Short mmCIF file of C-alpha atoms in Angstrom, two decimals:
data_model
loop_
_atom_site.label_atom_id
_atom_site.label_comp_id
_atom_site.label_asym_id
_atom_site.label_seq_id
_atom_site.Cartn_x
_atom_site.Cartn_y
_atom_site.Cartn_z
CA UNK A 1 -90.14 112.99 -27.46
CA UNK A 2 -92.98 115.34 -28.30
CA UNK A 3 -94.42 112.66 -30.59
CA UNK A 4 -94.63 110.16 -27.76
CA UNK A 5 -96.26 112.70 -25.48
CA UNK A 6 -98.77 113.55 -28.18
CA UNK A 7 -99.91 109.97 -28.71
CA UNK A 8 -100.09 109.29 -25.00
CA UNK A 9 -102.77 111.93 -24.51
CA UNK A 10 -106.38 110.80 -24.09
CA UNK A 11 -108.83 112.61 -26.33
CA UNK A 12 -112.22 112.96 -24.68
CA UNK A 13 -114.19 113.05 -27.92
CA UNK A 14 -112.49 109.94 -29.24
CA UNK A 15 -113.00 108.16 -25.93
CA UNK A 16 -116.67 109.07 -25.74
CA UNK A 17 -117.28 107.67 -29.20
CA UNK A 18 -115.29 104.50 -28.53
CA UNK A 19 -117.23 103.81 -25.33
CA UNK A 20 -120.44 103.99 -27.37
CA UNK A 21 -118.96 101.99 -30.23
CA UNK A 22 -117.92 99.23 -27.85
CA UNK A 23 -121.44 98.96 -26.49
CA UNK A 24 -122.83 98.95 -30.04
CA UNK A 25 -120.58 96.06 -31.05
CA UNK A 26 -121.43 94.06 -27.93
CA UNK A 27 -125.11 94.43 -28.85
CA UNK A 28 -124.38 92.78 -32.19
CA UNK A 29 -123.92 89.40 -30.51
CA UNK A 30 -127.43 89.12 -29.02
CA UNK A 31 -128.65 90.55 -32.34
CA UNK A 32 -126.83 87.71 -34.10
CA UNK A 33 -128.45 85.30 -31.65
CA UNK A 34 -131.86 86.65 -32.65
CA UNK A 35 -130.98 86.45 -36.34
CA UNK A 36 -129.78 82.86 -36.00
CA UNK A 37 -132.68 81.84 -33.73
CA UNK A 38 -135.19 82.91 -36.35
CA UNK A 39 -133.43 80.83 -38.99
CA UNK A 40 -133.71 77.52 -37.13
CA UNK A 41 -136.69 75.33 -36.26
CA UNK A 42 -138.71 76.41 -33.22
CA UNK A 43 -137.49 73.49 -31.09
CA UNK A 44 -133.92 74.80 -31.36
CA UNK A 45 -134.61 78.51 -30.81
CA UNK A 46 -133.10 78.83 -27.35
CA UNK A 47 -130.10 76.63 -27.99
CA UNK A 48 -129.21 78.63 -31.08
CA UNK A 49 -129.60 81.94 -29.24
CA UNK A 50 -127.65 80.58 -26.26
CA UNK A 51 -124.66 79.77 -28.44
CA UNK A 52 -124.28 83.52 -29.02
CA UNK A 53 -124.79 84.29 -25.34
CA UNK A 54 -122.34 81.51 -24.51
CA UNK A 55 -119.80 83.12 -26.83
CA UNK A 56 -120.08 86.35 -24.83
CA UNK A 57 -119.48 84.46 -21.61
CA UNK A 58 -116.53 82.44 -22.83
CA UNK A 59 -114.77 84.73 -25.28
CA UNK A 60 -114.86 87.79 -23.00
CA UNK A 61 -113.06 85.79 -20.33
CA UNK A 62 -110.50 84.13 -22.62
CA UNK A 63 -109.86 87.51 -24.25
CA UNK A 64 -109.11 89.23 -20.96
CA UNK A 65 -106.99 86.36 -19.68
CA UNK A 66 -104.97 85.49 -22.76
CA UNK A 67 -106.39 86.40 -26.16
CA UNK A 68 -105.84 90.15 -25.93
CA UNK A 69 -102.19 89.70 -25.07
CA UNK A 70 -101.55 87.23 -27.88
CA UNK A 71 -103.29 89.53 -30.33
CA UNK A 72 -102.04 92.95 -29.28
CA UNK A 73 -98.82 92.63 -27.29
CA UNK A 74 -95.75 93.45 -29.37
CA UNK A 75 -95.11 93.01 -33.07
CA UNK A 76 -94.03 89.40 -33.35
CA UNK A 77 -94.77 88.31 -36.87
CA UNK A 78 -96.88 85.24 -36.03
CA UNK A 79 -98.11 85.79 -32.49
CA UNK A 80 -98.06 88.49 -29.83
CA UNK A 81 -96.45 88.29 -26.43
CA UNK A 82 -97.63 87.55 -22.92
CA UNK A 83 -97.09 90.99 -21.38
CA UNK A 84 -100.81 91.77 -21.25
CA UNK A 85 -101.90 88.38 -19.87
CA UNK A 86 -104.80 88.86 -17.46
CA UNK A 87 -104.83 92.54 -18.53
CA UNK A 88 -101.44 93.26 -17.00
CA UNK A 89 -100.45 96.85 -17.82
CA UNK A 90 -103.75 97.59 -19.52
CA UNK A 91 -104.88 100.78 -17.84
CA UNK A 92 -105.85 104.36 -18.59
CA UNK A 93 -102.75 105.29 -20.55
CA UNK A 94 -103.43 104.98 -24.26
CA UNK A 95 -101.83 102.27 -26.32
CA UNK A 96 -99.25 103.67 -28.76
CA UNK A 97 -100.92 105.25 -31.75
CA UNK A 98 -104.31 105.73 -30.11
CA UNK A 99 -105.94 108.51 -28.11
CA UNK A 100 -108.25 106.42 -25.98
CA UNK A 101 -107.56 104.67 -22.69
CA UNK A 102 -105.98 101.27 -23.20
CA UNK A 103 -108.88 99.68 -21.30
CA UNK A 104 -111.39 101.00 -23.83
CA UNK A 105 -109.24 99.74 -26.70
CA UNK A 106 -109.10 96.30 -25.07
CA UNK A 107 -112.87 96.23 -24.44
CA UNK A 108 -113.61 97.31 -28.01
CA UNK A 109 -111.41 94.53 -29.37
CA UNK A 110 -113.00 92.06 -26.96
CA UNK A 111 -116.41 92.62 -28.50
CA UNK A 112 -114.91 91.68 -31.88
CA UNK A 113 -113.56 88.43 -30.51
CA UNK A 114 -116.98 87.71 -28.97
CA UNK A 115 -119.08 88.23 -32.07
CA UNK A 116 -116.64 86.33 -34.28
CA UNK A 117 -116.80 83.34 -31.95
CA UNK A 118 -120.60 83.55 -31.98
CA UNK A 119 -120.64 83.73 -35.78
CA UNK A 120 -119.06 80.29 -36.12
CA UNK A 121 -121.98 78.74 -34.21
CA UNK A 122 -124.14 79.26 -37.29
CA UNK A 123 -122.46 76.26 -38.91
CA UNK A 124 -123.29 73.79 -36.16
CA UNK A 125 -126.71 74.78 -34.80
CA UNK A 126 -129.48 72.23 -34.18
CA UNK A 127 -127.06 69.40 -33.42
CA UNK A 128 -123.87 70.36 -31.58
CA UNK A 129 -123.85 69.76 -27.82
CA UNK A 130 -123.86 73.00 -25.87
CA UNK A 131 -121.03 71.97 -23.57
CA UNK A 132 -118.82 70.97 -26.47
CA UNK A 133 -119.57 74.29 -28.13
CA UNK A 134 -118.46 76.23 -25.06
CA UNK A 135 -115.17 74.33 -24.96
CA UNK A 136 -114.71 74.93 -28.67
CA UNK A 137 -115.53 78.64 -28.27
CA UNK A 138 -112.97 79.06 -25.50
CA UNK A 139 -110.16 77.45 -27.49
CA UNK A 140 -111.15 78.91 -30.85
CA UNK A 141 -111.24 82.48 -29.50
CA UNK A 142 -107.57 82.13 -28.57
CA UNK A 143 -106.10 79.73 -31.13
CA UNK A 144 -107.85 81.10 -34.20
CA UNK A 145 -109.28 84.56 -33.54
CA UNK A 146 -106.44 86.00 -31.46
CA UNK A 147 -103.86 84.74 -33.96
CA UNK A 148 -105.66 86.22 -36.99
CA UNK A 149 -106.30 89.44 -35.08
CA UNK A 150 -102.59 89.69 -34.36
CA UNK A 151 -101.75 89.20 -38.02
CA UNK A 152 -104.21 91.81 -39.28
CA UNK A 153 -104.44 94.34 -36.41
CA UNK A 154 -101.90 93.70 -33.70
CA UNK A 155 -98.56 94.13 -35.48
CA UNK A 156 -98.28 90.70 -37.06
CA UNK A 157 -96.93 89.86 -40.49
CA UNK A 158 -99.97 90.87 -42.56
CA UNK A 159 -100.24 94.42 -41.23
CA UNK A 160 -96.45 94.75 -41.24
CA UNK A 161 -96.50 93.61 -44.86
CA UNK A 162 -98.95 96.37 -45.79
CA UNK A 163 -102.25 94.47 -45.92
CA UNK A 164 -105.11 96.88 -45.29
CA UNK A 165 -107.96 95.56 -43.16
CA UNK A 166 -110.01 98.31 -41.57
CA UNK A 167 -112.40 96.45 -39.27
CA UNK A 168 -111.72 92.76 -39.60
CA UNK A 169 -112.07 91.19 -43.04
CA UNK A 170 -109.28 88.82 -42.03
CA UNK A 171 -109.91 87.83 -38.39
CA UNK A 172 -113.65 88.41 -38.19
CA UNK A 173 -115.18 87.70 -41.56
CA UNK A 174 -112.86 85.26 -43.30
CA UNK A 175 -111.89 83.87 -39.91
CA UNK A 176 -115.51 83.06 -39.02
CA UNK A 177 -116.60 82.07 -42.53
CA UNK A 178 -113.91 79.51 -43.28
CA UNK A 179 -113.91 78.20 -39.72
CA UNK A 180 -117.64 77.65 -40.14
CA UNK A 181 -117.01 75.54 -43.22
CA UNK A 182 -114.50 73.41 -41.32
CA UNK A 183 -116.87 73.09 -38.35
CA UNK A 184 -119.72 71.97 -40.61
CA UNK A 185 -117.48 69.29 -42.13
CA UNK A 186 -116.35 67.96 -38.74
CA UNK A 187 -119.73 68.11 -36.98
CA UNK A 188 -121.48 66.78 -40.12
CA UNK A 189 -124.99 67.41 -41.32
CA UNK A 190 -128.16 67.37 -39.25
CA UNK A 191 -129.89 64.01 -39.45
CA UNK A 192 -132.75 65.33 -41.55
CA UNK A 193 -130.59 67.50 -43.81
CA UNK A 194 -131.38 66.88 -47.45
CA UNK A 195 -134.33 64.64 -46.52
CA UNK A 196 -136.80 67.06 -45.05
CA UNK A 197 -137.52 70.74 -45.43
CA UNK A 198 -135.74 72.41 -42.52
CA UNK A 199 -137.22 75.88 -42.59
CA UNK A 200 -136.66 79.11 -40.64
CA UNK A 201 -139.34 79.32 -37.96
CA UNK A 202 -139.56 83.09 -37.52
CA UNK A 203 -138.62 85.47 -40.33
CA UNK A 204 -139.42 88.47 -38.13
CA UNK A 205 -136.58 87.53 -35.75
CA UNK A 206 -134.33 87.25 -38.77
CA UNK A 207 -135.20 90.74 -40.03
CA UNK A 208 -135.02 92.30 -36.58
CA UNK A 209 -131.71 90.56 -35.86
CA UNK A 210 -130.35 91.69 -39.21
CA UNK A 211 -131.50 95.25 -38.56
CA UNK A 212 -129.93 95.35 -35.10
CA UNK A 213 -126.71 93.92 -36.51
CA UNK A 214 -126.60 96.74 -39.06
CA UNK A 215 -127.17 99.28 -36.26
CA UNK A 216 -124.37 97.75 -34.23
CA UNK A 217 -122.11 97.63 -37.25
CA UNK A 218 -121.88 101.45 -37.20
CA UNK A 219 -119.90 100.98 -34.00
CA UNK A 220 -117.99 98.06 -35.45
CA UNK A 221 -116.79 99.87 -38.57
CA UNK A 222 -117.11 103.42 -37.29
CA UNK A 223 -115.09 102.53 -34.20
CA UNK A 224 -112.31 100.79 -36.05
CA UNK A 225 -110.47 104.07 -36.55
CA UNK A 226 -110.30 104.29 -32.72
CA UNK A 227 -111.17 107.96 -32.99
CA UNK A 228 -113.65 110.40 -34.46
CA UNK A 229 -111.22 111.16 -37.26
CA UNK A 230 -111.70 110.98 -41.02
CA UNK A 231 -111.23 107.20 -41.44
CA UNK A 232 -113.92 106.55 -38.84
CA UNK A 233 -116.30 109.00 -40.44
CA UNK A 234 -115.70 107.47 -43.85
CA UNK A 235 -116.22 103.93 -42.55
CA UNK A 236 -119.34 105.01 -40.68
CA UNK A 237 -120.96 106.48 -43.77
CA UNK A 238 -119.87 103.59 -45.97
CA UNK A 239 -121.62 101.30 -43.46
CA UNK A 240 -124.83 103.01 -44.48
CA UNK A 241 -124.20 102.96 -48.23
CA UNK A 242 -122.75 99.52 -48.93
CA UNK A 243 -125.47 97.40 -47.26
CA UNK A 244 -128.15 99.55 -48.91
CA UNK A 245 -126.64 98.74 -52.31
CA UNK A 246 -126.38 95.06 -51.36
CA UNK A 247 -130.09 95.13 -50.50
CA UNK A 248 -130.96 96.60 -53.88
CA UNK A 249 -128.79 94.04 -55.65
CA UNK A 250 -130.28 91.18 -53.60
CA UNK A 251 -133.82 92.37 -54.43
CA UNK A 252 -132.89 92.30 -58.10
CA UNK A 253 -131.34 88.85 -57.87
CA UNK A 254 -134.38 87.53 -55.98
CA UNK A 255 -136.68 89.00 -58.64
CA UNK A 256 -134.70 87.40 -61.43
CA UNK A 257 -134.52 84.03 -59.71
CA UNK A 258 -137.97 83.70 -58.15
CA UNK A 259 -139.98 86.78 -59.22
CA UNK A 260 -140.40 87.70 -55.56
CA UNK A 261 -138.33 89.72 -53.13
CA UNK A 262 -137.84 87.63 -50.00
CA UNK A 263 -137.61 88.85 -46.41
CA UNK A 264 -134.95 86.39 -45.31
CA UNK A 265 -133.03 87.28 -48.44
CA UNK A 266 -133.20 90.93 -47.41
CA UNK A 267 -131.89 90.17 -43.92
CA UNK A 268 -129.06 88.18 -45.51
CA UNK A 269 -128.27 91.06 -47.86
CA UNK A 270 -127.91 93.44 -44.90
CA UNK A 271 -125.34 91.14 -43.33
CA UNK A 272 -123.52 90.63 -46.62
CA UNK A 273 -123.33 94.38 -47.23
CA UNK A 274 -122.02 95.08 -43.73
CA UNK A 275 -119.40 92.36 -44.13
CA UNK A 276 -118.34 93.63 -47.55
CA UNK A 277 -117.57 97.08 -46.19
CA UNK A 278 -115.97 95.81 -42.98
CA UNK A 279 -112.40 95.50 -44.33
CA UNK A 280 -112.73 98.37 -46.78
CA UNK A 281 -114.71 100.93 -44.76
CA UNK A 282 -112.01 103.49 -44.08
CA UNK A 283 -110.06 102.95 -47.29
CA UNK A 284 -112.42 103.48 -50.22
CA UNK A 285 -114.59 106.37 -51.37
CA UNK A 286 -118.35 106.31 -50.81
CA UNK A 287 -118.83 105.83 -54.55
CA UNK A 288 -116.70 102.71 -54.68
CA UNK A 289 -118.35 101.52 -51.46
CA UNK A 290 -121.69 101.59 -53.27
CA UNK A 291 -120.27 99.56 -56.15
CA UNK A 292 -118.80 97.13 -53.63
CA UNK A 293 -122.23 96.61 -52.09
CA UNK A 294 -123.91 95.90 -55.40
CA UNK A 295 -121.21 93.84 -57.08
CA UNK A 296 -120.07 92.02 -53.97
CA UNK A 297 -123.57 90.69 -53.36
CA UNK A 298 -123.33 88.50 -56.49
CA UNK A 299 -120.80 85.87 -55.38
CA UNK A 300 -122.42 85.68 -51.93
CA UNK A 301 -125.84 85.17 -53.48
CA UNK A 302 -124.41 82.45 -55.71
CA UNK A 303 -122.95 80.56 -52.73
CA UNK A 304 -126.19 80.94 -50.73
CA UNK A 305 -128.09 79.37 -53.63
CA UNK A 306 -125.52 76.67 -54.38
CA UNK A 307 -124.55 75.49 -50.88
CA UNK A 308 -127.87 73.75 -49.97
CA UNK A 309 -127.48 71.59 -53.08
CA UNK A 310 -124.35 70.10 -51.60
CA UNK A 311 -124.02 67.69 -48.71
CA UNK A 312 -122.31 70.37 -46.62
CA UNK A 313 -124.77 71.41 -43.93
CA UNK A 314 -123.09 74.73 -43.18
CA UNK A 315 -126.45 75.49 -41.72
CA UNK A 316 -126.80 79.26 -41.55
CA UNK A 317 -124.46 80.09 -44.45
CA UNK A 318 -121.69 81.75 -42.47
CA UNK A 319 -119.31 80.94 -45.31
CA UNK A 320 -121.39 82.77 -47.91
CA UNK A 321 -122.35 85.78 -45.79
CA UNK A 322 -119.03 86.25 -43.99
CA UNK A 323 -116.25 84.21 -45.60
CA UNK A 324 -117.01 85.06 -49.21
CA UNK A 325 -118.06 88.65 -48.50
CA UNK A 326 -114.94 89.21 -46.37
CA UNK A 327 -112.79 87.77 -49.15
CA UNK A 328 -114.38 90.09 -51.71
CA UNK A 329 -114.04 93.12 -49.42
CA UNK A 330 -110.36 92.46 -48.74
CA UNK A 331 -109.60 92.11 -52.46
CA UNK A 332 -111.71 95.14 -53.37
CA UNK A 333 -109.37 97.33 -51.33
CA UNK A 334 -106.52 96.19 -53.56
CA UNK A 335 -108.29 97.67 -56.55
CA UNK A 336 -110.10 100.73 -55.26
CA UNK A 337 -108.23 102.05 -52.21
CA UNK A 338 -107.68 105.75 -52.71
CA UNK A 339 -104.97 107.77 -51.01
CA UNK A 340 -107.02 110.93 -51.40
CA UNK A 341 -109.71 109.40 -49.13
CA UNK A 342 -107.70 107.22 -46.76
CA UNK A 343 -104.33 108.96 -46.51
CA UNK A 344 -102.63 105.56 -46.46
CA UNK A 345 -102.44 103.90 -49.84
CA UNK A 346 -103.78 103.68 -53.38
CA UNK A 347 -105.08 100.52 -55.02
CA UNK A 348 -104.49 99.13 -58.50
CA UNK A 349 -107.01 101.46 -60.16
CA UNK A 350 -105.03 104.43 -58.80
CA UNK A 351 -101.73 103.03 -59.97
CA UNK A 352 -100.51 100.95 -57.04
CA UNK A 353 -100.53 97.29 -58.06
CA UNK A 354 -98.55 96.17 -55.02
CA UNK A 355 -101.53 96.92 -52.76
CA UNK A 356 -103.55 94.32 -54.62
CA UNK A 357 -100.74 91.86 -54.06
CA UNK A 358 -100.74 92.56 -50.31
CA UNK A 359 -104.51 92.09 -50.22
CA UNK A 360 -104.37 88.85 -52.20
CA UNK A 361 -101.90 87.33 -49.76
CA UNK A 362 -104.30 88.00 -46.87
CA UNK A 363 -107.24 86.69 -48.90
CA UNK A 364 -105.44 83.41 -49.46
CA UNK A 365 -103.70 82.82 -46.15
CA UNK A 366 -106.46 83.79 -43.70
CA UNK A 367 -109.01 81.26 -45.06
CA UNK A 368 -106.43 78.49 -45.07
CA UNK A 369 -105.35 79.15 -41.47
CA UNK A 370 -108.94 79.50 -40.22
CA UNK A 371 -110.07 76.33 -41.98
CA UNK A 372 -107.15 74.12 -40.99
CA UNK A 373 -106.88 75.33 -37.40
CA UNK A 374 -110.61 74.94 -36.78
CA UNK A 375 -110.72 71.53 -38.41
CA UNK A 376 -107.87 70.22 -36.26
CA UNK A 377 -109.22 71.88 -33.11
CA UNK A 378 -112.65 70.28 -33.45
CA UNK A 379 -111.16 66.89 -34.26
CA UNK A 380 -109.08 67.08 -31.10
CA UNK A 381 -112.04 68.17 -28.94
CA UNK A 382 -113.98 65.31 -30.51
CA UNK A 383 -111.45 62.85 -29.12
CA UNK A 384 -112.17 64.07 -25.60
CA UNK A 385 -115.94 64.53 -25.66
CA UNK A 386 -118.88 63.90 -27.99
CA UNK A 387 -119.48 66.91 -30.21
CA UNK A 388 -123.00 66.04 -31.26
CA UNK A 389 -126.28 65.28 -29.59
CA UNK A 390 -127.74 61.84 -30.31
CA UNK A 391 -130.27 61.40 -33.11
CA UNK A 392 -133.03 60.99 -30.57
CA UNK A 393 -132.06 64.24 -28.85
CA UNK A 394 -131.79 66.00 -32.17
CA UNK A 395 -135.33 64.87 -32.96
CA UNK A 396 -136.65 66.12 -29.63
CA UNK A 397 -134.98 69.48 -30.10
CA UNK A 398 -131.95 71.00 -28.47
CA UNK A 399 -133.92 73.44 -26.27
CA UNK A 400 -135.49 70.75 -24.14
CA UNK A 401 -132.50 68.42 -24.25
CA UNK A 402 -129.67 70.87 -23.60
CA UNK A 403 -131.38 73.56 -21.57
CA UNK A 404 -134.58 72.05 -20.12
CA UNK A 405 -136.58 74.99 -21.43
CA UNK A 406 -138.80 75.75 -24.37
CA UNK A 407 -138.84 79.01 -26.32
CA UNK A 408 -142.62 78.91 -26.63
CA UNK A 409 -143.72 77.18 -23.43
CA UNK A 410 -147.48 77.34 -22.93
CA UNK A 411 -147.57 75.86 -19.47
CA UNK A 412 -150.27 73.42 -20.60
CA UNK A 413 -149.77 70.07 -18.96
CA UNK A 414 -147.01 71.44 -16.74
CA UNK A 415 -147.23 70.54 -13.08
CA UNK A 416 -145.44 72.66 -10.51
CA UNK A 417 -142.75 70.75 -8.72
CA UNK A 418 -142.21 71.90 -5.15
CA UNK A 419 -138.61 71.78 -3.99
CA UNK A 420 -139.49 69.30 -1.21
CA UNK A 421 -140.99 66.69 -3.48
CA UNK A 422 -137.81 66.55 -5.50
CA UNK A 423 -137.37 65.80 -9.15
CA UNK A 424 -134.76 63.06 -9.01
CA UNK A 425 -135.34 59.89 -10.93
CA UNK A 426 -138.03 61.21 -13.20
CA UNK A 427 -135.98 63.17 -15.67
CA UNK A 428 -136.72 61.62 -19.03
CA UNK A 429 -134.41 63.75 -21.07
CA UNK A 430 -130.97 64.10 -19.61
CA UNK A 431 -128.60 66.60 -21.13
CA UNK A 432 -125.62 64.41 -21.84
CA UNK B 1 -164.88 51.98 -44.74
CA UNK B 2 -162.81 52.62 -41.64
CA UNK B 3 -161.34 55.68 -39.94
CA UNK B 4 -157.74 55.11 -38.98
CA UNK B 5 -156.54 57.46 -36.25
CA UNK B 6 -152.81 57.50 -35.66
CA UNK B 7 -151.20 59.54 -32.88
CA UNK B 8 -147.45 59.79 -33.40
CA UNK B 9 -144.40 61.74 -32.29
CA UNK B 10 -144.38 65.16 -33.93
CA UNK B 11 -140.79 64.69 -35.12
CA UNK B 12 -141.98 61.56 -36.97
CA UNK B 13 -144.80 63.32 -38.82
CA UNK B 14 -142.78 63.83 -41.97
CA UNK B 15 -141.69 60.19 -42.05
CA UNK B 16 -145.32 59.11 -41.68
CA UNK B 17 -146.44 61.37 -44.51
CA UNK B 18 -143.75 59.89 -46.70
CA UNK B 19 -144.71 56.30 -45.78
CA UNK B 20 -148.40 56.96 -46.43
CA UNK B 21 -147.55 58.43 -49.79
CA UNK B 22 -145.53 55.32 -50.66
CA UNK B 23 -148.46 53.14 -49.56
CA UNK B 24 -150.65 55.14 -51.96
CA UNK B 25 -152.83 56.43 -49.16
CA UNK B 26 -153.71 59.90 -50.40
CA UNK B 27 -156.49 61.50 -48.35
CA UNK B 28 -155.65 62.45 -44.80
CA UNK B 29 -155.76 65.22 -42.28
CA UNK B 30 -153.34 65.92 -39.45
CA UNK B 31 -153.45 68.10 -36.38
CA UNK B 32 -151.21 68.96 -33.49
CA UNK B 33 -152.39 67.52 -30.22
CA UNK B 34 -151.02 67.17 -26.73
CA UNK B 35 -151.18 63.86 -24.99
CA UNK B 36 -149.83 61.55 -22.40
CA UNK B 37 -149.27 57.87 -22.97
CA UNK B 38 -147.16 56.60 -20.12
CA UNK B 39 -143.82 58.08 -21.10
CA UNK B 40 -141.65 59.66 -18.42
CA UNK B 41 -142.31 63.28 -17.60
CA UNK B 42 -140.00 65.98 -18.80
CA UNK B 43 -138.60 68.41 -16.22
CA UNK B 44 -138.15 72.04 -17.17
CA UNK B 45 -136.84 74.91 -15.06
CA UNK B 46 -137.57 78.61 -15.55
CA UNK B 47 -135.63 80.66 -13.01
CA UNK B 48 -136.91 79.35 -9.65
CA UNK B 49 -139.87 77.53 -11.14
CA UNK B 50 -139.45 73.84 -11.85
CA UNK B 51 -142.23 71.99 -13.62
CA UNK B 52 -142.95 68.48 -14.79
CA UNK B 53 -144.39 68.56 -18.26
CA UNK B 54 -146.83 65.66 -18.45
CA UNK B 55 -148.35 66.36 -21.83
CA UNK B 56 -146.13 66.03 -24.83
CA UNK B 57 -146.62 67.31 -28.35
CA UNK B 58 -148.00 64.71 -30.73
CA UNK B 59 -149.40 64.74 -34.22
CA UNK B 60 -152.76 63.11 -34.89
CA UNK B 61 -153.47 61.66 -38.32
CA UNK B 62 -157.02 60.93 -39.38
CA UNK B 63 -157.30 58.79 -42.47
CA UNK B 64 -160.56 57.41 -43.84
CA UNK B 65 -159.90 54.39 -46.07
CA UNK B 66 -161.75 51.55 -47.78
CA UNK B 67 -161.25 48.15 -46.18
CA UNK B 68 -158.39 46.89 -48.41
CA UNK B 69 -156.39 49.97 -47.44
CA UNK B 70 -156.73 49.54 -43.68
CA UNK B 71 -153.75 47.23 -43.22
CA UNK B 72 -151.36 49.12 -45.52
CA UNK B 73 -152.26 52.32 -43.66
CA UNK B 74 -151.57 50.72 -40.28
CA UNK B 75 -148.29 49.27 -41.56
CA UNK B 76 -147.18 52.63 -42.89
CA UNK B 77 -147.97 54.34 -39.60
CA UNK B 78 -146.21 51.71 -37.52
CA UNK B 79 -143.10 51.48 -39.64
CA UNK B 80 -142.62 55.19 -40.00
CA UNK B 81 -143.48 56.27 -36.45
CA UNK B 82 -141.70 53.61 -34.41
CA UNK B 83 -138.54 54.48 -32.48
CA UNK B 84 -138.83 51.69 -29.91
CA UNK B 85 -139.03 54.08 -26.97
CA UNK B 86 -142.10 54.69 -24.83
CA UNK B 87 -144.15 57.46 -26.39
CA UNK B 88 -144.26 56.28 -30.00
CA UNK B 89 -148.05 56.66 -30.03
CA UNK B 90 -151.19 54.67 -30.82
CA UNK B 91 -153.34 53.68 -33.74
CA UNK B 92 -157.10 53.37 -33.44
CA UNK B 93 -159.30 51.90 -36.17
CA UNK B 94 -162.98 52.72 -35.92
CA UNK B 95 -165.91 51.88 -38.21
CA UNK B 96 -167.35 54.74 -40.21
CA UNK B 97 -171.11 55.17 -40.36
CA UNK B 98 -170.98 57.23 -43.54
CA UNK B 99 -168.50 59.19 -45.60
CA UNK B 100 -169.56 61.87 -48.07
CA UNK B 101 -167.45 63.77 -50.59
CA UNK B 102 -168.85 67.26 -50.45
CA UNK B 103 -167.98 68.23 -54.00
CA UNK B 104 -169.83 65.34 -55.72
CA UNK B 105 -172.10 63.86 -53.10
CA UNK B 106 -170.42 60.46 -53.50
CA UNK B 107 -170.68 58.31 -50.42
CA UNK B 108 -168.63 55.70 -48.59
CA UNK B 109 -166.01 53.90 -50.73
CA UNK B 110 -166.49 56.38 -53.54
CA UNK B 111 -165.98 59.25 -51.13
CA UNK B 112 -162.70 57.94 -49.72
CA UNK B 113 -161.22 56.79 -53.02
CA UNK B 114 -158.92 59.42 -54.51
CA UNK B 115 -159.97 61.01 -57.76
CA UNK B 116 -158.48 59.25 -60.75
CA UNK B 117 -158.53 55.73 -59.36
#
């Protein structure tokens, strides 16, 4: 009885930190929008950014209505229950095992669902219709994210089995990365892919977006202990160390490959490093976290270099930066988890081979589920509505076609339309 | 010696460059211009402000060629830039009084013939 009373008590310090952490993670989604917007051509800047904003709109709502319940109600092995539908019984009393109000816990988890949904957009930018993306985002946030979150966080079979995933290697990183691959295969390549140079239009956005993502990631990883306790502190500090080591490694790889250190490479390295430490943050020592950053950058770099030589237009390399890095991070725990640091479990290096086995199961099953579920979901949506803009619209640019705005409007040649004169019948470009 | 001026859709600029290369037309310059050629206006809305955008982005090619190259240049421009919709652009061919290659002082046909031919 005393145990139950103890866990039901709200800790003010923990709550204060989690309120901040939640805001930090929410900021990551506009930061991702900026990062992605810089990587596309200028005529698609707004559409690309709006996919991230759209993910906030859609996923926050689906999460509150249904996703949170499916992810975090009960310990069903495959899927949660419906007790928390529409936030029923989510109030100020802490969820079992936490010391923060249940509402804060729910909001924190919501921001994870939001950014993960936004991440997938990187595979389909510059060609997917905005309306179709919103429908996809709504369904994906429930059918893919909430399910994987239940498995890894909410009491599902992976966490029950002993898989360690501190801040979302399974639902967030592998979930987004392998879903992105499936989405790229269904939506297919941009019309000019492989024929013309499709270059990033603003590397400064990319660096600033990457930097803001890193900043937000301190809340993402540092908040995933749901407290100000040791695991959170460890994850917070590792979130500084691992990406720094990934940056150094990426610089070296860039120097070897092209004799120059590239800015967009650096922004990519920041993301890769943050992703690498996401699953492992609270489980490995700072020393191993540094090794993870340096060594884990290698396979991601290889995929970034190799992917454009294929016909797969997984446009912004979500698979390489999130899927592969998440996979590496999840497995790394199996080797280098250290009871002395995490108080939970040792990895293979410290004599516990079964942890590696638990990690390997997650590293195999999560990508398969994310890929297959996303592939089927998009195929089904494609039966109901067109997923892509037409070639003509793609050539004009998605900003003008889908949103009727330009990112860099000059106003030259623009004539003010008064409401009385009306605009009907003269719209050349209709968003279809 | 003629100056061929081609004004095309900006999204077709790469296709035109490729077609000109295939037609062995080597010397050219291009610039971004804004123009209006009878296509329907585009409507954009920024908060409460709705505007009709009458000028659209185009790319202007200027290519000085010797007479035998005039038709291949026109063909390349037409084939590569055509979509069939209003707004594909125009080609103007104008006589050139003189052409001078600054490096050598060559004039006219010599000036517009690529080095090595």
